[in-house]
Every structure is written in C-alpha cells, then in structure tokens.
C-alpha cells in the first residue's frame, strides 16, 4: 500500500484557524523536497495602472484557502492526496524596479520548478504572467494560453513602459512563448480606448470568448470552444480575478461590472478536465478593496479547481461517480 503524500493537518483535529499559514495548510515545498504541484506566492503590484494592493494577494488567498477540504466532488478527486502538493512560499520581488522584478519572478519560478513538477502562482498583479510564461515555455515549448480576464492585457505600453499589468501577453507574443492559434481570452468586457484594441489583439492571433457571448450561449459552449482551441497543446491558464463580476470579486485593481459569477468560472475550469495543463496563475487579488473575504475565497477556490485538474492528470481511473456533480442533472437519490 502506498503512503499518502504529506498533507494538511486534519481540520477535525486541528481547527482551520490554527496550524500552518501555507496554502490550504499544506506543507512547505522545502519540507517535502519535491512536489507534483507547488503554489508560489508573488507579492508584487508595481505594475498596476489603477488600484494597488495586489502585493498583499498571496497572504489573503492563503488565508482564504483554510476552508478547502480534501475531496473535490465536482471532479471526483482528492487534489492533494493523489500526489504531493506544497506551498513554495513567496518570491522576493523588487517593488521599485519593474524590469528587475520581472527577472526575479522568472528566476523564482525556475527555482521552484527544480523541486516542483508544475506551478500555480498566486499574485500579485498581472505583470507576473510574462516571467511565469517564460519559465513554463522553457519546459514545455510555446503554450496554449487560456486567459480569463475582463481585459485583453495585450496593450503595447503604458506611459512608455513595456512591463505593466496591461501588457504581459503582448510581450509573451513577441518572445514566442505562446501557441497563438491555440490561445484565447475568456471573459473580456468593459470599455476600451478604441475599436483598434480588439482588432490589434485579433491581429496578434488570439481568439476571444467575451462575457456577453458566454452569457448568451452558456458555459458548455464556452468550454467546447476553449477545448477545440487548445487541442492537445500544453496549456497555461492565467486567471485575472477581475474576470469575475465585482459582486463576486470586489477586491481587485481594475474592476469591470457585468462579469462572470464564481460558479460560472468554476464550471468552465472543471470543463477543462483532460487538457494538458502545464502551469497556471491567479492574479490581481487586492485585499484592501475586498469585502468579507469574497475575493480571497473565490481566488482560493480557483486555485483548488486548478489543483483538481492537475490531480486528475495523475489520478488512477475510474473516477468517482460523484463527478456527476459536474453534470446538469444530479442523481435523484
Ligand atoms: Mn483584468
Ligand atoms: Mn489582467
């Protein structure tokens, strides 16, 4: 019989508000030496264009993760019992120098990847996606980017600055980190500077599933489109928490009304079961603007969905029938 990976303390023995302050109270990466997946904090918000505060995101998402339990009924998997999951701590990032910060995140991700098979980074503002993509593409080649965000984040510069939270994917395209024919933005909405923002983005090669389209056609069709788009490519999932409506995620830097519900985002992520997930990030949680931990809880649960997807890739089959929670009509009993 194989031993279970090191996990969190049992919340029926050690209350959730006690014990380690790591993500889901999981062990630290340094304490388990290696892990299939590690959660890496990137407390950095010097790339924001509006509200700051995402530097406090990793701490708040860890706090919001304490209520997570071992079994994910929607996916029929136990995310941290299938393989070792750990918290890799925070990257120490220069808050005054964007270019140096970007290289520090890249080095931090690379270093964590020497001990972890995959990373889920918790930001931090969206600037960090570029160095994370560099570290991921180095291992997997150009990745299919599934980018959940109210915004395109493919602007060229802000105030002449190339590294900002509105430009990471333009830089990623220029650096050849993305398989563009397999990449898509999901949840785009809100006012733009001009119609050219959309046509320029299309010109780069991205597809878009807008929030309006999602609302009209539903989660299943969005999932179908995303799955067709990514095919068999290694996938990087980048979740800007502002893809959610401000009612569901008020604690963020650039809120746009009319967004997804937390439930819609969860269902779309579950629909990615079986794609070749290479890495992921969850960014733009700004706790000073949060209320009642809404945003921190949503972000922690998004990380949990991603951990579930990684676990499914390693889980012995067949999966539990409780995966039926994911379906439209649950069993009558
Ligand atoms: Mn955004
Ligand atoms: Mn963004």
Coordinates of N, CA, C and O in Angstrom, one line a residue, residues 9 27 31 46 50 69 72 94 97 110 115 120 129 131 153 155 167 200 205 212 225 233 242-243 263 303 324:
X9 N -2.9 19.4 8.2 CA -3.5 18.7 9.4 C -5.0 18.5 9.2 O -5.6 19.3 8.5
X27 N 2.0 21.3 3.4 CA 3.4 21.5 3.8 C 4.2 22.5 2.9 O 3.8 22.7 1.8
X31 N 10.1 21.5 2.9 CA 9.9 20.4 3.9 C 9.6 19.0 3.3 O 9.7 18.0 4.0
X46 N 3.7 46.6 -8.5 CA 4.2 47.9 -9.0 C 3.9 48.0 -10.5 O 4.2 49.0 -11.1
X50 N -4.2 51.2 -11.9 CA -5.2 51.9 -11.1 C -5.1 51.6 -9.6 O -4.2 52.1 -9.0
X69 N -11.4 21.6 1.6 CA -11.4 20.3 2.1 C -10.8 19.3 1.1 O -10.7 19.6 -0.1
X72 N -12.8 16.9 -3.8 CA -13.4 17.8 -4.8 C -14.6 17.0 -5.4 O -14.3 16.2 -6.3
X94 N 11.6 43.0 -6.2 CA 11.9 44.4 -6.0 C 10.7 45.3 -6.4 O 10.2 45.2 -7.5
X97 N 11.6 48.4 -9.2 CA 12.2 48.3 -10.5 C 11.5 47.1 -11.2 O 11.7 46.0 -11.0
X110 N 11.7 29.5 -11.9 CA 12.6 28.4 -12.4 C 13.1 27.6 -11.2 O 13.2 26.4 -11.2
X115 N 12.1 21.8 -8.0 CA 11.6 20.9 -7.0 C 10.1 20.5 -7.2 O 9.6 19.6 -6.6
X120 N 1.4 26.7 -9.6 CA 0.2 27.6 -9.7 C 0.7 28.9 -8.9 O 0.9 28.8 -7.7
X129 N 2.7 37.4 -15.1 CA 2.4 36.3 -16.1 C 3.5 36.1 -17.1 O 3.8 35.0 -17.5
X131 N 7.0 36.6 -16.9 CA 8.1 35.7 -16.4 C 7.7 34.3 -16.1 O 8.4 33.4 -16.3
X153 N -5.1 42.7 -21.9 CA -3.7 42.7 -21.4 C -2.7 42.4 -22.6 O -1.6 41.9 -22.4
X155 N -2.0 45.3 -24.5 CA -1.5 46.6 -25.0 C 0.0 46.6 -25.1 O 0.7 45.8 -24.5
X167 N 0.2 44.7 -20.2 CA 1.0 44.3 -21.4 C 1.7 42.9 -21.4 O 2.4 42.6 -22.4
X200 N -6.4 44.9 -33.0 CA -5.0 44.6 -32.8 C -4.8 43.3 -32.1 O -3.9 42.5 -32.5
X205 N -3.4 37.2 -33.1 CA -3.7 35.8 -33.3 C -4.6 35.2 -32.2 O -4.9 34.0 -32.3
X212 N -20.2 38.6 -22.8 CA -21.6 38.7 -23.4 C -21.9 37.4 -24.1 O -23.0 36.8 -24.0
X225 N -15.7 25.6 -27.1 CA -14.8 26.5 -27.9 C -13.4 26.5 -27.4 O -12.4 26.4 -28.1
X233 N -2.3 20.8 -27.1 CA -1.1 21.6 -26.7 C -1.0 21.6 -25.2 O -2.0 21.6 -24.5
X242 N -10.4 39.6 -11.9 CA -11.4 40.6 -12.3 C -12.2 40.1 -13.5 O -13.1 40.7 -13.9
X243 N -12.0 38.8 -13.9 CA -12.9 38.2 -14.8 C -14.3 38.0 -14.2 O -15.3 37.9 -14.8
X263 N -19.4 30.8 -9.8 CA -19.9 29.5 -10.2 C -19.6 29.2 -11.7 O -19.1 28.1 -12.0
X303 N -7.8 28.3 -7.3 CA -6.6 27.5 -7.2 C -7.0 26.1 -6.9 O -6.3 25.2 -7.5
X324 N -20.5 13.3 -11.1 CA -21.8 13.7 -11.6 C -22.2 15.0 -11.1 O -23.1 15.6 -11.6

